[in-house]
mmCIF file of C-alpha atoms and ligand atoms in Angstrom:
data_model
loop_
_atom_site.group_PDB
_atom_site.id
_atom_site.type_symbol
_atom_site.label_atom_id
_atom_site.label_comp_id
_atom_site.label_asym_id
_atom_site.label_seq_id
_atom_site.Cartn_x
_atom_site.Cartn_y
_atom_site.Cartn_z
ATOM 1 C CA UNK Z 462 -33.046 22.572 -11.208
ATOM 2 C CA UNK Z 463 -33.618 20.332 -8.203
ATOM 3 C CA UNK Z 464 -31.060 17.849 -6.948
ATOM 4 C CA UNK Z 465 -31.997 14.471 -5.546
ATOM 5 C CA UNK Z 466 -31.437 13.858 -1.835
ATOM 6 C CA UNK Z 467 -28.281 11.798 -2.401
ATOM 7 C CA UNK Z 468 -26.828 14.446 -4.721
ATOM 8 C CA UNK Z 469 -27.687 17.224 -2.271
ATOM 9 C CA UNK Z 470 -26.049 15.424 0.628
ATOM 10 C CA UNK Z 471 -22.907 14.632 -1.376
ATOM 11 C CA UNK Z 472 -22.696 18.319 -2.265
ATOM 12 C CA UNK Z 473 -23.098 19.274 1.407
ATOM 13 C CA UNK Z 474 -20.366 16.790 2.337
ATOM 14 C CA UNK Z 475 -17.950 18.549 -0.047
ATOM 15 C CA UNK Z 476 -18.291 21.562 2.249
ATOM 16 C CA UNK Z 477 -17.743 19.490 5.376
ATOM 17 C CA UNK Z 478 -21.321 18.809 6.480
ATOM 18 C CA UNK Z 479 -21.463 15.382 8.183
ATOM 19 C CA UNK Z 480 -23.717 12.915 6.306
ATOM 20 C CA UNK Z 481 -24.379 9.197 6.833
ATOM 21 C CA UNK Z 482 -22.370 6.647 4.868
ATOM 22 C CA UNK Z 483 -24.451 5.269 2.005
ATOM 23 C CA UNK Z 484 -24.915 4.663 -1.689
ATOM 24 C CA UNK Z 485 -27.520 4.584 -4.439
ATOM 25 C CA UNK Z 486 -29.139 1.454 -5.872
ATOM 26 C CA UNK Z 487 -31.457 0.894 -8.813
ATOM 27 C CA UNK Z 488 -32.249 -2.790 -8.156
ATOM 28 C CA UNK Z 489 -33.035 -4.823 -5.018
ATOM 29 C CA UNK Z 490 -29.808 -6.831 -5.545
ATOM 30 C CA UNK Z 491 -27.744 -3.656 -5.593
ATOM 31 C CA UNK Z 492 -29.550 -2.412 -2.494
ATOM 32 C CA UNK Z 493 -28.732 -5.661 -0.738
ATOM 33 C CA UNK Z 494 -25.051 -5.286 -1.687
ATOM 34 C CA UNK Z 495 -24.831 -1.727 -0.390
ATOM 35 C CA UNK Z 496 -26.568 -2.716 2.854
ATOM 36 C CA UNK Z 497 -24.188 -5.657 3.311
ATOM 37 C CA UNK Z 498 -21.211 -3.358 2.862
ATOM 38 C CA UNK Z 499 -22.606 -0.821 5.359
ATOM 39 C CA UNK Z 500 -23.558 -3.496 7.885
ATOM 40 C CA UNK Z 501 -26.164 -3.148 10.651
ATOM 41 C CA UNK Z 502 -29.449 -1.326 10.262
ATOM 42 C CA UNK Z 503 -29.883 0.793 7.146
ATOM 43 C CA UNK Z 504 -32.545 3.141 5.884
ATOM 44 C CA UNK Z 505 -33.873 2.663 2.348
ATOM 45 C CA UNK Z 506 -34.989 5.960 0.835
ATOM 46 C CA UNK Z 507 -36.829 6.599 -2.429
ATOM 47 C CA UNK Z 508 -35.079 9.213 -4.575
ATOM 48 C CA UNK Z 509 -37.826 11.345 -6.075
ATOM 49 C CA UNK Z 510 -37.987 15.108 -6.312
ATOM 50 C CA UNK Z 511 -40.793 15.664 -3.792
ATOM 51 C CA UNK Z 512 -40.972 16.114 -0.042
ATOM 52 C CA UNK Z 513 -42.944 14.001 2.396
ATOM 53 C CA UNK Z 514 -41.515 10.712 1.159
ATOM 54 C CA UNK Z 515 -41.481 9.424 4.748
ATOM 55 C CA UNK Z 516 -45.246 9.843 5.177
ATOM 56 C CA UNK Z 517 -45.856 8.331 1.733
ATOM 57 C CA UNK Z 518 -44.033 5.121 2.704
ATOM 58 C CA UNK Z 519 -40.933 5.905 0.662
ATOM 59 C CA UNK Z 520 -38.468 5.845 3.601
ATOM 60 C CA UNK Z 521 -38.081 2.550 5.477
ATOM 61 C CA UNK Z 522 -35.650 0.986 7.932
ATOM 62 C CA UNK Z 523 -34.145 -2.453 7.286
ATOM 63 C CA UNK Z 524 -32.303 -4.507 9.900
ATOM 64 C CA UNK Z 525 -30.344 -6.744 7.550
ATOM 65 C CA UNK Z 526 -29.033 -6.808 3.995
ATOM 66 C CA UNK Z 527 -31.770 -9.275 2.999
ATOM 67 C CA UNK Z 528 -34.439 -7.049 4.441
ATOM 68 C CA UNK Z 529 -32.893 -4.054 2.644
ATOM 69 C CA UNK Z 530 -33.276 -5.979 -0.617
ATOM 70 C CA UNK Z 531 -36.936 -6.726 0.115
ATOM 71 C CA UNK Z 532 -37.702 -3.150 1.173
ATOM 72 C CA UNK Z 533 -35.940 -1.797 -1.937
ATOM 73 C CA UNK Z 534 -38.092 -4.146 -4.015
ATOM 74 C CA UNK Z 535 -41.221 -2.574 -2.454
ATOM 75 C CA UNK Z 536 -40.023 1.006 -2.885
ATOM 76 C CA UNK Z 537 -38.537 0.788 -6.408
ATOM 77 C CA UNK Z 538 -41.329 1.378 -8.910
ATOM 78 C CA UNK Z 539 -43.554 2.872 -6.251
ATOM 79 C CA UNK Z 540 -45.592 5.946 -7.161
ATOM 80 C CA UNK Z 541 -45.000 8.896 -4.839
ATOM 81 C CA UNK Z 542 -47.120 11.972 -5.542
ATOM 82 C CA UNK Z 543 -47.230 11.069 -9.234
ATOM 83 C CA UNK Z 544 -43.520 10.275 -9.569
ATOM 84 C CA UNK Z 545 -42.139 6.787 -10.160
ATOM 85 C CA UNK Z 546 -39.217 5.712 -7.974
ATOM 86 C CA UNK Z 547 -36.224 4.666 -10.126
ATOM 87 C CA UNK Z 548 -33.521 4.872 -7.452
ATOM 88 C CA UNK Z 549 -33.161 4.286 -3.741
ATOM 89 C CA UNK Z 550 -30.523 5.597 -1.379
ATOM 90 C CA UNK Z 551 -29.265 3.096 1.185
ATOM 91 C CA UNK Z 552 -27.861 4.959 4.190
ATOM 92 C CA UNK Z 553 -26.479 3.710 7.450
ATOM 93 C CA UNK Z 554 -29.413 4.254 9.833
ATOM 94 C CA UNK Z 555 -28.990 7.119 12.256
ATOM 95 C CA UNK Z 556 -29.750 6.778 15.939
ATOM 96 C CA UNK Z 557 -32.056 9.777 16.157
ATOM 97 C CA UNK Z 558 -32.520 11.608 19.476
ATOM 98 C CA UNK Z 559 -33.828 14.855 18.010
ATOM 99 C CA UNK Z 560 -34.642 16.352 14.597
ATOM 100 C CA UNK Z 561 -33.984 19.975 13.720
ATOM 101 C CA UNK Z 562 -34.360 22.040 10.570
ATOM 102 C CA UNK Z 563 -31.654 24.154 8.942
ATOM 103 C CA UNK Z 564 -32.071 25.854 5.592
ATOM 104 C CA UNK Z 565 -30.675 28.623 3.416
ATOM 105 C CA UNK Z 566 -33.010 30.311 0.973
ATOM 106 C CA UNK Z 567 -32.963 33.328 -1.311
ATOM 107 C CA UNK Z 568 -35.167 35.989 0.279
ATOM 108 C CA UNK Z 569 -35.835 38.172 -2.747
ATOM 109 C CA UNK Z 570 -37.909 40.737 -0.861
ATOM 110 C CA UNK Z 571 -35.067 41.308 1.621
ATOM 111 C CA UNK Z 572 -32.424 41.009 -1.147
ATOM 112 C CA UNK Z 573 -30.519 38.746 1.210
ATOM 113 C CA UNK Z 574 -29.897 35.072 1.779
ATOM 114 C CA UNK Z 575 -32.009 33.990 4.738
ATOM 115 C CA UNK Z 576 -30.839 31.220 7.053
ATOM 116 C CA UNK Z 577 -33.593 29.529 8.972
ATOM 117 C CA UNK Z 578 -33.557 27.034 11.805
ATOM 118 C CA UNK Z 579 -36.281 25.301 13.747
ATOM 119 C CA UNK Z 580 -36.512 22.817 16.591
ATOM 120 C CA UNK Z 581 -39.530 21.372 14.747
ATOM 121 C CA UNK Z 582 -37.366 19.472 12.258
ATOM 122 C CA UNK Z 583 -38.346 16.454 10.223
ATOM 123 C CA UNK Z 584 -41.786 17.796 9.397
ATOM 124 C CA UNK Z 585 -42.788 19.771 6.352
ATOM 125 C CA UNK Z 586 -41.293 23.226 6.994
ATOM 126 C CA UNK Z 587 -44.064 24.915 4.979
ATOM 127 C CA UNK Z 588 -46.532 23.485 7.481
ATOM 128 C CA UNK Z 589 -44.474 24.722 10.442
ATOM 129 C CA UNK Z 590 -44.337 28.157 8.799
ATOM 130 C CA UNK Z 591 -48.112 28.174 8.317
ATOM 131 C CA UNK Z 592 -49.211 26.863 11.721
ATOM 132 C CA UNK Z 593 -46.431 27.823 14.169
ATOM 133 C CA UNK Z 594 -44.250 30.472 12.502
ATOM 134 C CA UNK Z 595 -42.745 31.413 15.894
ATOM 135 C CA UNK Z 596 -40.906 28.078 15.799
ATOM 136 C CA UNK Z 597 -38.777 29.242 12.878
ATOM 137 C CA UNK Z 598 -35.785 31.466 13.658
ATOM 138 C CA UNK Z 599 -34.487 33.477 10.699
ATOM 139 C CA UNK Z 600 -31.361 35.552 10.162
ATOM 140 C CA UNK Z 601 -30.589 37.434 6.967
ATOM 141 C CA UNK Z 602 -27.065 37.717 5.650
ATOM 142 C CA UNK Z 603 -25.763 41.112 4.602
ATOM 143 C CA UNK Z 604 -23.817 40.419 1.396
ATOM 144 C CA UNK Z 605 -21.284 43.141 2.233
ATOM 145 C CA UNK Z 606 -20.445 41.664 5.628
ATOM 146 C CA UNK Z 607 -21.088 37.962 5.145
ATOM 147 C CA UNK Z 608 -22.446 35.365 7.544
ATOM 148 C CA UNK Z 609 -21.390 36.348 11.069
ATOM 149 C CA UNK Z 610 -20.800 33.939 13.924
ATOM 150 C CA UNK Z 611 -23.221 35.781 16.168
ATOM 151 C CA UNK Z 612 -25.968 35.088 13.603
ATOM 152 C CA UNK Z 613 -25.247 31.361 13.687
ATOM 153 C CA UNK Z 614 -25.385 31.486 17.491
ATOM 154 C CA UNK Z 615 -28.666 33.414 17.264
ATOM 155 C CA UNK Z 616 -30.094 30.449 15.342
ATOM 156 C CA UNK Z 617 -28.643 27.905 17.781
ATOM 157 C CA UNK Z 618 -29.926 29.673 20.891
ATOM 158 C CA UNK Z 619 -33.210 30.534 19.192
ATOM 159 C CA UNK Z 620 -34.043 26.851 18.734
ATOM 160 C CA UNK Z 621 -32.896 25.985 22.275
ATOM 161 C CA UNK Z 622 -29.957 23.829 21.215
ATOM 162 C CA UNK Z 623 -27.934 22.191 24.009
ATOM 163 C CA UNK Z 624 -24.781 24.152 24.845
ATOM 164 C CA UNK Z 625 -22.324 21.500 23.665
ATOM 165 C CA UNK Z 626 -23.999 21.414 20.242
ATOM 166 C CA UNK Z 627 -23.804 25.151 19.577
ATOM 167 C CA UNK Z 628 -20.279 25.060 18.165
ATOM 168 C CA UNK Z 629 -20.803 22.091 15.802
ATOM 169 C CA UNK Z 630 -24.129 23.635 14.752
ATOM 170 C CA UNK Z 631 -22.573 26.991 13.864
ATOM 171 C CA UNK Z 632 -19.901 25.148 11.854
ATOM 172 C CA UNK Z 633 -22.569 23.307 9.855
ATOM 173 C CA UNK Z 634 -24.551 26.509 9.338
ATOM 174 C CA UNK Z 635 -21.437 28.131 7.829
ATOM 175 C CA UNK Z 636 -20.767 25.084 5.653
ATOM 176 C CA UNK Z 637 -24.331 25.057 4.377
ATOM 177 C CA UNK Z 638 -24.174 28.777 3.637
ATOM 178 C CA UNK Z 639 -20.860 28.360 1.760
ATOM 179 C CA UNK Z 640 -22.390 25.509 -0.215
ATOM 180 C CA UNK Z 641 -25.439 27.642 -1.054
ATOM 181 C CA UNK Z 642 -23.318 30.560 -2.279
ATOM 182 C CA UNK Z 643 -20.723 28.618 -4.225
ATOM 183 C CA UNK Z 644 -23.308 26.486 -6.038
ATOM 184 C CA UNK Z 645 -25.555 29.444 -6.933
ATOM 185 C CA UNK Z 646 -28.425 27.713 -5.182
ATOM 186 C CA UNK Z 647 -31.792 29.264 -4.424
ATOM 187 C CA UNK Z 648 -32.449 26.711 -1.679
ATOM 188 C CA UNK Z 649 -30.209 24.431 0.397
ATOM 189 C CA UNK Z 650 -31.987 22.618 3.163
ATOM 190 C CA UNK Z 651 -31.231 19.965 5.766
ATOM 191 C CA UNK Z 652 -34.416 18.486 7.180
ATOM 192 C CA UNK Z 653 -33.852 16.797 9.471
ATOM 193 C CA UNK Z 654 -30.462 17.716 10.826
ATOM 194 C CA UNK Z 655 -30.450 15.100 13.540
ATOM 195 C CA UNK Z 656 -28.950 15.023 16.992
ATOM 196 C CA UNK Z 657 -27.744 11.439 17.391
ATOM 197 C CA UNK Z 658 -27.841 9.309 20.532
ATOM 198 C CA UNK Z 659 -24.160 10.067 21.112
ATOM 199 C CA UNK Z 660 -24.853 13.791 20.748
ATOM 200 C CA UNK Z 661 -23.486 14.441 17.269
ATOM 201 C CA UNK Z 662 -25.112 16.345 14.420
ATOM 202 C CA UNK Z 663 -25.810 14.534 11.142
ATOM 203 C CA UNK Z 664 -27.555 15.684 7.941
ATOM 204 C CA UNK Z 665 -30.064 12.892 7.296
ATOM 205 C CA UNK Z 666 -32.057 14.542 4.493
ATOM 206 C CA UNK Z 667 -30.967 17.138 1.931
ATOM 207 C CA UNK Z 668 -32.629 19.287 -0.666
ATOM 208 C CA UNK Z 669 -30.970 21.674 -3.103
ATOM 209 C CA UNK Z 670 -32.538 23.845 -5.784
ATOM 210 C CA UNK Z 671 -30.054 25.444 -8.185
ATOM 211 C CA UNK Z 672 -30.558 28.677 -10.087
ATOM 212 C CA UNK Z 673 -31.020 27.582 -13.720
ATOM 213 C CA UNK Z 674 -29.669 30.900 -14.961
ATOM 214 C CA UNK Z 675 -26.355 30.254 -13.183
ATOM 215 C CA UNK Z 676 -25.986 26.600 -14.200
ATOM 216 C CA UNK Z 677 -23.602 27.512 -17.016
ATOM 217 C CA UNK Z 678 -21.056 28.352 -14.330
ATOM 218 C CA UNK Z 679 -21.371 24.853 -12.853
ATOM 219 C CA UNK Z 680 -21.035 22.203 -15.562
ATOM 220 C CA UNK Z 681 -20.412 19.597 -12.846
ATOM 221 C CA UNK Z 682 -23.762 20.388 -11.211
ATOM 222 C CA UNK Z 683 -25.597 20.730 -14.532
ATOM 223 C CA UNK Z 684 -24.440 17.187 -15.344
ATOM 224 C CA UNK Z 685 -26.392 15.916 -12.325
ATOM 225 C CA UNK Z 686 -29.690 16.534 -14.096
ATOM 226 C CA UNK Z 687 -31.778 13.424 -14.022
ATOM 227 C CA UNK Z 688 -33.686 13.058 -17.305
ATOM 228 C CA UNK Z 689 -35.877 10.415 -15.616
ATOM 229 C CA UNK Z 690 -37.345 13.149 -13.454
ATOM 230 C CA UNK Z 691 -38.475 15.462 -16.231
ATOM 231 C CA UNK Z 692 -41.700 15.164 -18.126
ATOM 232 C CA UNK Z 693 -41.300 14.676 -21.870
ATOM 233 C CA UNK Z 694 -42.651 18.183 -22.455
ATOM 234 C CA UNK Z 695 -40.074 19.697 -20.094
ATOM 235 C CA UNK Z 696 -37.200 17.853 -21.780
ATOM 236 C CA UNK Z 697 -38.393 18.895 -25.244
ATOM 237 C CA UNK Z 698 -38.856 22.509 -24.151
ATOM 238 C CA UNK Z 699 -35.405 22.663 -22.588
ATOM 239 C CA UNK Z 700 -33.857 21.109 -25.705
ATOM 240 C CA UNK Z 701 -35.362 23.846 -27.875
ATOM 241 C CA UNK Z 702 -34.639 26.694 -25.459
ATOM 242 C CA UNK Z 703 -38.326 27.330 -24.732
ATOM 243 C CA UNK Z 704 -39.628 28.483 -21.346
ATOM 244 C CA UNK Z 705 -42.532 26.144 -20.699
ATOM 245 C CA UNK Z 706 -44.606 25.530 -17.587
ATOM 246 C CA UNK Z 707 -47.458 23.030 -17.634
ATOM 247 C CA UNK Z 708 -50.673 24.324 -16.019
ATOM 248 C CA UNK Z 709 -54.156 22.957 -15.371
ATOM 249 C CA UNK Z 710 -56.341 24.839 -17.864
ATOM 250 C CA UNK Z 711 -57.638 24.103 -21.366
ATOM 251 C CA UNK Z 712 -56.256 26.942 -23.538
ATOM 252 C CA UNK Z 713 -52.769 26.283 -24.906
ATOM 253 C CA UNK Z 714 -50.783 29.491 -25.342
ATOM 254 C CA UNK Z 715 -47.839 30.299 -27.553
ATOM 255 C CA UNK Z 716 -46.445 33.756 -26.986
ATOM 256 C CA UNK Z 717 -43.210 35.605 -27.637
ATOM 257 C CA UNK Z 718 -41.984 37.241 -24.447
ATOM 258 C CA UNK Z 719 -42.501 36.268 -20.812
ATOM 259 C CA UNK Z 720 -44.391 39.432 -19.899
ATOM 260 C CA UNK Z 721 -46.724 39.090 -22.868
ATOM 261 C CA UNK Z 722 -47.241 35.414 -22.004
ATOM 262 C CA UNK Z 723 -48.294 36.370 -18.465
ATOM 263 C CA UNK Z 724 -50.639 39.054 -19.825
ATOM 264 C CA UNK Z 725 -52.089 36.509 -22.267
ATOM 265 C CA UNK Z 726 -52.811 34.100 -19.415
ATOM 266 C CA UNK Z 727 -54.508 36.912 -17.463
ATOM 267 C CA UNK Z 728 -56.717 37.848 -20.394
ATOM 268 C CA UNK Z 729 -57.720 34.201 -20.936
ATOM 269 C CA UNK Z 730 -58.807 34.111 -17.294
ATOM 270 C CA UNK Z 731 -60.619 37.418 -17.727
ATOM 271 C CA UNK Z 732 -62.798 35.754 -20.365
ATOM 272 C CA UNK Z 733 -63.604 32.853 -18.094
ATOM 273 C CA UNK Z 734 -61.174 30.084 -19.062
ATOM 274 C CA UNK Z 735 -57.814 28.850 -17.764
ATOM 275 C CA UNK Z 736 -54.460 28.624 -19.573
ATOM 276 C CA UNK Z 737 -53.059 25.105 -20.127
ATOM 277 C CA UNK Z 738 -49.486 26.352 -20.052
ATOM 278 C CA UNK Z 739 -47.081 29.216 -19.923
ATOM 279 C CA UNK Z 740 -44.922 29.210 -23.024
ATOM 280 C CA UNK Z 741 -42.454 31.853 -24.091
ATOM 281 C CA UNK Z 742 -40.851 31.126 -27.467
ATOM 282 C CA UNK Z 743 -38.438 34.008 -26.853
ATOM 283 C CA UNK Z 744 -37.347 36.825 -29.118
ATOM 284 C CA UNK Z 745 -36.327 36.077 -32.705
ATOM 285 C CA UNK Z 746 -37.767 32.558 -32.666
ATOM 286 C CA UNK Z 747 -37.233 30.656 -35.915
ATOM 287 C CA UNK Z 748 -39.725 28.366 -37.577
ATOM 288 C CA UNK Z 749 -38.318 25.120 -36.118
ATOM 289 C CA UNK Z 750 -38.607 26.481 -32.584
ATOM 290 C CA UNK Z 751 -42.212 27.495 -33.217
ATOM 291 C CA UNK Z 752 -42.969 24.042 -34.574
ATOM 292 C CA UNK Z 753 -41.438 22.411 -31.475
ATOM 293 C CA UNK Z 754 -43.501 24.667 -29.235
ATOM 294 C CA UNK Z 755 -46.714 23.741 -31.045
ATOM 295 C CA UNK Z 756 -45.896 20.011 -30.806
ATOM 296 C CA UNK Z 757 -45.423 20.399 -27.034
ATOM 297 C CA UNK Z 758 -48.714 22.260 -26.629
ATOM 298 C CA UNK Z 759 -50.692 19.767 -28.737
ATOM 299 C CA UNK Z 760 -49.207 16.773 -26.917
ATOM 300 C CA UNK Z 761 -51.132 17.928 -23.841
ATOM 301 C CA UNK Z 762 -54.544 16.203 -23.858
ATOM 302 C CA UNK Z 763 -56.056 18.983 -21.713
ATOM 303 C CA UNK Z 764 -55.704 21.476 -24.554
ATOM 304 C CA UNK Z 765 -59.074 22.271 -26.175
ATOM 305 C CA UNK Z 766 -57.921 25.357 -28.131
ATOM 306 C CA UNK Z 767 -54.655 27.129 -28.882
ATOM 307 C CA UNK Z 768 -54.068 30.877 -28.814
ATOM 308 C CA UNK Z 769 -51.038 32.317 -30.609
ATOM 309 C CA UNK Z 770 -50.272 35.783 -29.394
ATOM 310 C CA UNK Z 771 -47.338 37.132 -31.352
ATOM 311 C CA UNK Z 772 -46.188 40.687 -31.094
ATOM 312 C CA UNK Z 773 -43.557 40.945 -33.791
ATOM 313 C CA UNK Z 774 -40.506 42.970 -32.903
ATOM 314 C CA UNK Z 775 -37.287 41.044 -33.203
ATOM 315 C CA UNK Z 776 -39.509 38.021 -33.776
ATOM 316 C CA UNK Z 777 -40.871 38.180 -37.309
ATOM 317 C CA UNK Z 778 -44.491 37.258 -37.885
ATOM 318 C CA UNK Z 779 -43.641 35.445 -41.139
ATOM 319 C CA UNK Z 780 -41.122 33.188 -39.339
ATOM 320 C CA UNK Z 781 -43.764 32.318 -36.741
ATOM 321 C CA UNK Z 782 -46.322 31.643 -39.462
ATOM 322 C CA UNK Z 783 -43.847 29.350 -41.258
ATOM 323 C CA UNK Z 784 -43.266 27.492 -37.990
ATOM 324 C CA UNK Z 785 -46.971 26.972 -37.527
ATOM 325 C CA UNK Z 786 -47.333 25.536 -41.038
ATOM 326 C CA UNK Z 787 -44.251 23.357 -40.498
ATOM 327 C CA UNK Z 788 -45.799 21.961 -37.333
ATOM 328 C CA UNK Z 789 -49.090 21.273 -39.168
ATOM 329 C CA UNK Z 790 -47.185 19.156 -41.669
ATOM 330 C CA UNK Z 791 -45.954 16.961 -38.817
ATOM 331 C CA UNK Z 792 -49.034 16.871 -36.629
ATOM 332 C CA UNK Z 793 -52.535 15.935 -37.505
ATOM 333 C CA UNK Z 794 -54.857 17.833 -35.189
ATOM 334 C CA UNK Z 795 -58.402 19.108 -35.009
ATOM 335 C CA UNK Z 796 -57.805 21.351 -32.015
ATOM 336 C CA UNK Z 797 -59.116 24.820 -32.978
ATOM 337 C CA UNK Z 798 -56.547 27.624 -33.193
ATOM 338 C CA UNK Z 799 -56.703 31.371 -32.988
ATOM 339 C CA UNK Z 800 -53.870 33.654 -34.052
ATOM 340 C CA UNK Z 801 -53.168 37.220 -33.266
ATOM 341 C CA UNK Z 802 -50.168 38.309 -35.324
ATOM 342 C CA UNK Z 803 -49.130 41.944 -35.165
ATOM 343 C CA UNK Z 804 -45.894 43.810 -35.751
ATOM 344 C CA UNK Z 805 -42.872 43.054 -37.913
ATOM 345 C CA UNK Z 806 -43.898 41.411 -41.230
ATOM 346 C CA UNK Z 807 -47.500 40.932 -40.068
ATOM 347 C CA UNK Z 808 -48.854 41.096 -43.641
ATOM 348 C CA UNK Z 809 -46.441 38.396 -44.831
ATOM 349 C CA UNK Z 810 -47.287 36.281 -41.793
ATOM 350 C CA UNK Z 811 -51.023 36.568 -42.298
ATOM 351 C CA UNK Z 812 -50.643 35.739 -45.994
ATOM 352 C CA UNK Z 813 -48.718 32.561 -45.135
ATOM 353 C CA UNK Z 814 -51.477 31.460 -42.771
ATOM 354 C CA UNK Z 815 -54.342 32.467 -45.069
ATOM 355 C CA UNK Z 816 -54.847 28.915 -46.280
ATOM 356 C CA UNK Z 817 -54.635 27.336 -42.828
ATOM 357 C CA UNK Z 818 -57.709 26.494 -40.807
ATOM 358 C CA UNK Z 819 -57.254 29.186 -38.182
ATOM 359 C CA UNK Z 820 -59.342 31.956 -36.738
ATOM 360 C CA UNK Z 821 -57.649 35.329 -36.601
ATOM 361 C CA UNK Z 822 -57.891 38.252 -34.234
ATOM 362 C CA UNK Z 823 -56.646 41.810 -34.297
ATOM 363 C CA UNK Z 824 -56.390 42.338 -30.559
ATOM 364 C CA UNK Z 825 -55.453 40.198 -27.580
ATOM 365 C CA UNK Z 826 -58.947 40.638 -26.136
ATOM 366 C CA UNK Z 827 -60.550 39.407 -29.348
ATOM 367 C CA UNK Z 828 -58.058 36.530 -29.599
ATOM 368 C CA UNK Z 829 -58.695 35.401 -26.034
ATOM 369 C CA UNK Z 830 -62.482 35.603 -26.449
ATOM 370 C CA UNK Z 831 -62.309 33.549 -29.631
ATOM 371 C CA UNK Z 832 -60.001 30.961 -28.059
ATOM 372 C CA UNK Z 833 -62.330 30.583 -25.070
ATOM 373 C CA UNK Z 834 -65.324 30.203 -27.390
ATOM 374 C CA UNK Z 835 -63.415 27.704 -29.551
ATOM 375 C CA UNK Z 836 -62.490 25.603 -26.504
ATOM 376 C CA UNK Z 837 -66.227 25.355 -25.758
ATOM 377 C CA UNK Z 838 -67.047 24.453 -29.333
ATOM 378 C CA UNK Z 839 -68.690 27.829 -30.017
ATOM 379 C CA UNK Z 840 -66.518 29.286 -32.727
HETATM 380 P P1 GDP H 2085 -38.911 13.223 3.638
HETATM 381 O O1 GDP H 2085 -40.108 12.638 4.316
HETATM 382 O O2 GDP H 2085 -39.061 13.171 2.137
HETATM 383 O O3 GDP H 2085 -38.554 14.587 4.121
HETATM 384 O O4 GDP H 2085 -37.663 12.230 3.961
HETATM 385 P P2 GDP H 2085 -36.608 12.247 5.177
HETATM 386 O O5 GDP H 2085 -35.307 11.823 4.652
HETATM 387 O O6 GDP H 2085 -36.615 13.551 5.905
HETATM 388 O O7 GDP H 2085 -37.127 11.085 6.118
HETATM 389 C C1 GDP H 2085 -38.355 11.201 6.808
HETATM 390 C C2 GDP H 2085 -38.206 10.760 8.240
HETATM 391 O O8 GDP H 2085 -37.727 9.426 8.291
HETATM 392 C C3 GDP H 2085 -37.173 11.563 9.041
HETATM 393 O O9 GDP H 2085 -37.702 12.756 9.547
HETATM 394 C C4 GDP H 2085 -36.830 10.576 10.123
HETATM 395 O O10 GDP H 2085 -37.778 10.647 11.182
HETATM 396 C C5 GDP H 2085 -36.972 9.217 9.436
HETATM 397 N N1 GDP H 2085 -35.621 8.738 9.097
HETATM 398 C C6 GDP H 2085 -34.868 9.064 8.022
HETATM 399 N N2 GDP H 2085 -33.650 8.487 8.079
HETATM 400 C C7 GDP H 2085 -33.617 7.797 9.252
HETATM 401 C C8 GDP H 2085 -32.649 6.993 9.922
HETATM 402 O O11 GDP H 2085 -31.526 6.832 9.458
HETATM 403 N N3 GDP H 2085 -33.012 6.435 11.118
HETATM 404 C C9 GDP H 2085 -34.242 6.625 11.676
HETATM 405 N N4 GDP H 2085 -34.512 6.057 12.825
HETATM 406 N N5 GDP H 2085 -35.173 7.368 11.073
HETATM 407 C C10 GDP H 2085 -34.881 7.943 9.891
HETATM 408 MN MN1 MN H 2086 -37.045 15.500 5.095
#
């Protein structure tokens, strides 16, 4: 789960990281009010869960409260990389002398948290990593020993930070690391961490990604989820406990088990088509869950055929079959479907589906081939 910039920065501030004074607004009038309270020049920032808002015109300075209202009016409702802006953050503008990057990320290959810093702050860090990787200094934290001061200094010296900023920088690095660990984050990033005209450090932008599997330990953070920012399919999938990822292809897939779902997507590609989604209905799925999954798949206009690949173990084929029929009662569709049902109660499952308009397959290969043919109108 991603946090918005304002949420990320407030979380950082709880650990002592200095952030600008500011507040969120959802209307131009509110924006004007916040700007009037802050006084002086403010920055109006679109709150959407993508990077590069600055370049897209979603971050603008305003010299007065009136101007802040006008700028907020322009930015609210704006489309940034496919996302509509519903909120803006009004921050006291920073007097920026320099922009640096500081981030903590889970380095799975190293089995360590990696802390990274770069003097090339403000820009897209992925681009810095791709074009000038030598500009990124990385240290990895040994979980048994913790984040050591010398490592923070290694980052500070590595990016050529002025001597008087080394101590405040190492403090912020520790605070960010503490924040990362205590929130079970997979990413906590300040970009830019600015050096102000009066030589102070200030976190001007923030990004946090939380580990969904650990959210149950953080009800306060889980409550920050912004339903505005989810697609309808994502909300529905989450509500029914389905793992769903929207993809670009034309074959909708419903599978029980993440590994089998990945294999199913591979086999679809092997036969020359692309999966429209990843969808794992999980073990022991009941009919209502199956029906919800099918509604989500069929709501996607890209889907030209659906492949059910069910390997019954804990999940019973007859339950899945009932779910499919239940979904058909609710949805009127002419999208062709192919089922491969094997395992626990396969005979019962096949009998339930016998009357339905569905092609059947005995193997995954056959199922995938039929689904690809069906998507092309050749079945
Ligand atoms: P992003 O483009 O989505 O990463 O949004 P940022 O919050 O990082 O803002 C983009 C850029 O806008 C920053 O790198 C700064 O150069 C500029 N910016 C952001 N806040 C301020 C501010 O308070 N004052 C000034 N002068 N520039 C700012
Ligand atoms: Mn940024």
